[in-house]
Every structure is written in structure tokens, then in C-alpha cells.
Amino acid sequence: MANLLLRERGGFTLLDASLTSTPVPAMTVGENWVQRLLHRHPHLNTKYSRKYHYQQALCEDPEKISAWFARVQKTINEYGVLDVDIYNFDETGFQMGVASTS
């Protein structure tokens, strides 16, 4: 993809017939282009992907998500829970029944 973008920046379009008919080798990105790009743009960050579990995918049904939020709202209304008593919780690394800070 980066090579295609580089060719377009050089004035060629992806469908330009001259790319296949020219004896001059096509421009390509260098070996360390990612590192140089990140150095030029310090506001960009790298992210590493995680395994995507099948059970997580099953939970991404919009109807199930809407039903869950409706259930939460019903519970908040039923028990009079105040906004100051609602906290965000990320379950990453959480183990039920384990009380440890390690």
C-alpha cells in the first residue's frame, strides 16, 4: 500500500499505463520507512493487536449491546444509583476471586 501511495505522490495514478511500460524501476519505500515516518510525526503511536476471541465477537451484536444498556439504565433507575457512584471498569487481566496487586 505504501508503494502505491508513493507512486501516486510522484504524479502517477494507480491505473496509469506508464507504470508498466517504463524501463525505469518503479519507486518503492525504503527499508526503514516506518521508523522515519514515526520520527517525523511524533504524534503518531504504534499499537499492537491482540488475539480476537470468538466469544468477544459474539458480544458485538448491536441488539445485545442495546439490551445491556437498557438493563443497566433500568437497574440505575430501580435502585436510585447516582452518577457519582458509577465507575468504569476494564476487565482486562481481572480474575474472579483473586485479590492481588501483582
mmCIF file with all atom_site columns, N, CA and C in Angstrom, residues 7-16:
data_model
loop_
_atom_site.group_PDB
_atom_site.id
_atom_site.type_symbol
_atom_site.label_atom_id
_atom_site.label_alt_id
_atom_site.label_comp_id
_atom_site.label_asym_id
_atom_site.label_entity_id
_atom_site.label_seq_id
_atom_site.pdbx_PDB_ins_code
_atom_site.Cartn_x
_atom_site.Cartn_y
_atom_site.Cartn_z
_atom_site.occupancy
_atom_site.B_iso_or_equiv
_atom_site.pdbx_formal_charge
_atom_site.auth_seq_id
_atom_site.auth_comp_id
_atom_site.auth_asym_id
_atom_site.auth_atom_id
_atom_site.pdbx_PDB_model_num
ATOM 1  N N  . ARG A 1 7  ? 3.844  6.089  -5.394  1.00 0.00 ? 7  ARG A N  1
ATOM 2  C CA . ARG A 1 7  ? 3.713  6.280  -6.842  1.00 0.00 ? 7  ARG A CA 1
ATOM 3  C C  . ARG A 1 7  ? 2.713  7.382  -7.163  1.00 0.00 ? 7  ARG A C  1
ATOM 4  N N  . GLU A 1 8  ? 1.602  7.410  -6.433  1.00 0.00 ? 8  GLU A N  1
ATOM 5  C CA . GLU A 1 8  ? 0.608  8.461  -6.673  1.00 0.00 ? 8  GLU A CA 1
ATOM 6  C C  . GLU A 1 8  ? 1.177  9.834  -6.350  1.00 0.00 ? 8  GLU A C  1
ATOM 7  N N  . ARG A 1 9  ? 1.971  9.927  -5.291  1.00 0.00 ? 9  ARG A N  1
ATOM 8  C CA . ARG A 1 9  ? 2.570  11.203 -4.917  1.00 0.00 ? 9  ARG A CA 1
ATOM 9  C C  . ARG A 1 9  ? 3.547  11.666 -5.994  1.00 0.00 ? 9  ARG A C  1
ATOM 10 N N  . GLY A 1 10 ? 4.142  10.713 -6.723  1.00 0.00 ? 10 GLY A N  1
ATOM 11 C CA . GLY A 1 10 ? 5.056  11.048 -7.808  1.00 0.00 ? 10 GLY A CA 1
ATOM 12 C C  . GLY A 1 10 ? 4.340  11.481 -9.073  1.00 0.00 ? 10 GLY A C  1
ATOM 13 N N  . GLY A 1 11 ? 3.034  11.557 -9.050  1.00 0.00 ? 11 GLY A N  1
ATOM 14 C CA . GLY A 1 11 ? 2.281  12.030 -10.196 1.00 0.00 ? 11 GLY A CA 1
ATOM 15 C C  . GLY A 1 11 ? 1.617  10.933 -10.995 1.00 0.00 ? 11 GLY A C  1
ATOM 16 N N  . PHE A 1 12 ? 1.785  9.691  -10.602 1.00 0.00 ? 12 PHE A N  1
ATOM 17 C CA . PHE A 1 12 ? 1.163  8.582  -11.311 1.00 0.00 ? 12 PHE A CA 1
ATOM 18 C C  . PHE A 1 12 ? -0.162 8.238  -10.641 1.00 0.00 ? 12 PHE A C  1
ATOM 19 N N  . THR A 1 13 ? -1.088 7.771  -11.413 1.00 0.00 ? 13 THR A N  1
ATOM 20 C CA . THR A 1 13 ? -2.310 7.223  -10.834 1.00 0.00 ? 13 THR A CA 1
ATOM 21 C C  . THR A 1 13 ? -2.180 5.711  -10.810 1.00 0.00 ? 13 THR A C  1
ATOM 22 N N  . LEU A 1 14 ? -3.007 5.053  -10.051 1.00 0.00 ? 14 LEU A N  1
ATOM 23 C CA . LEU A 1 14 ? -2.934 3.600  -9.950  1.00 0.00 ? 14 LEU A CA 1
ATOM 24 C C  . LEU A 1 14 ? -3.212 2.919  -11.282 1.00 0.00 ? 14 LEU A C  1
ATOM 25 N N  . LEU A 1 15 ? -3.942 3.579  -12.163 1.00 0.00 ? 15 LEU A N  1
ATOM 26 C CA . LEU A 1 15 ? -4.295 2.985  -13.447 1.00 0.00 ? 15 LEU A CA 1
ATOM 27 C C  . LEU A 1 15 ? -3.413 3.494  -14.578 1.00 0.00 ? 15 LEU A C  1
ATOM 28 N N  . ASP A 1 16 ? -2.376 4.240  -14.271 1.00 0.00 ? 16 ASP A N  1
ATOM 29 C CA . ASP A 1 16 ? -1.503 4.828  -15.279 1.00 0.00 ? 16 ASP A CA 1
ATOM 30 C C  . ASP A 1 16 ? -0.756 3.724  -16.029 1.00 0.00 ? 16 ASP A C  1
#
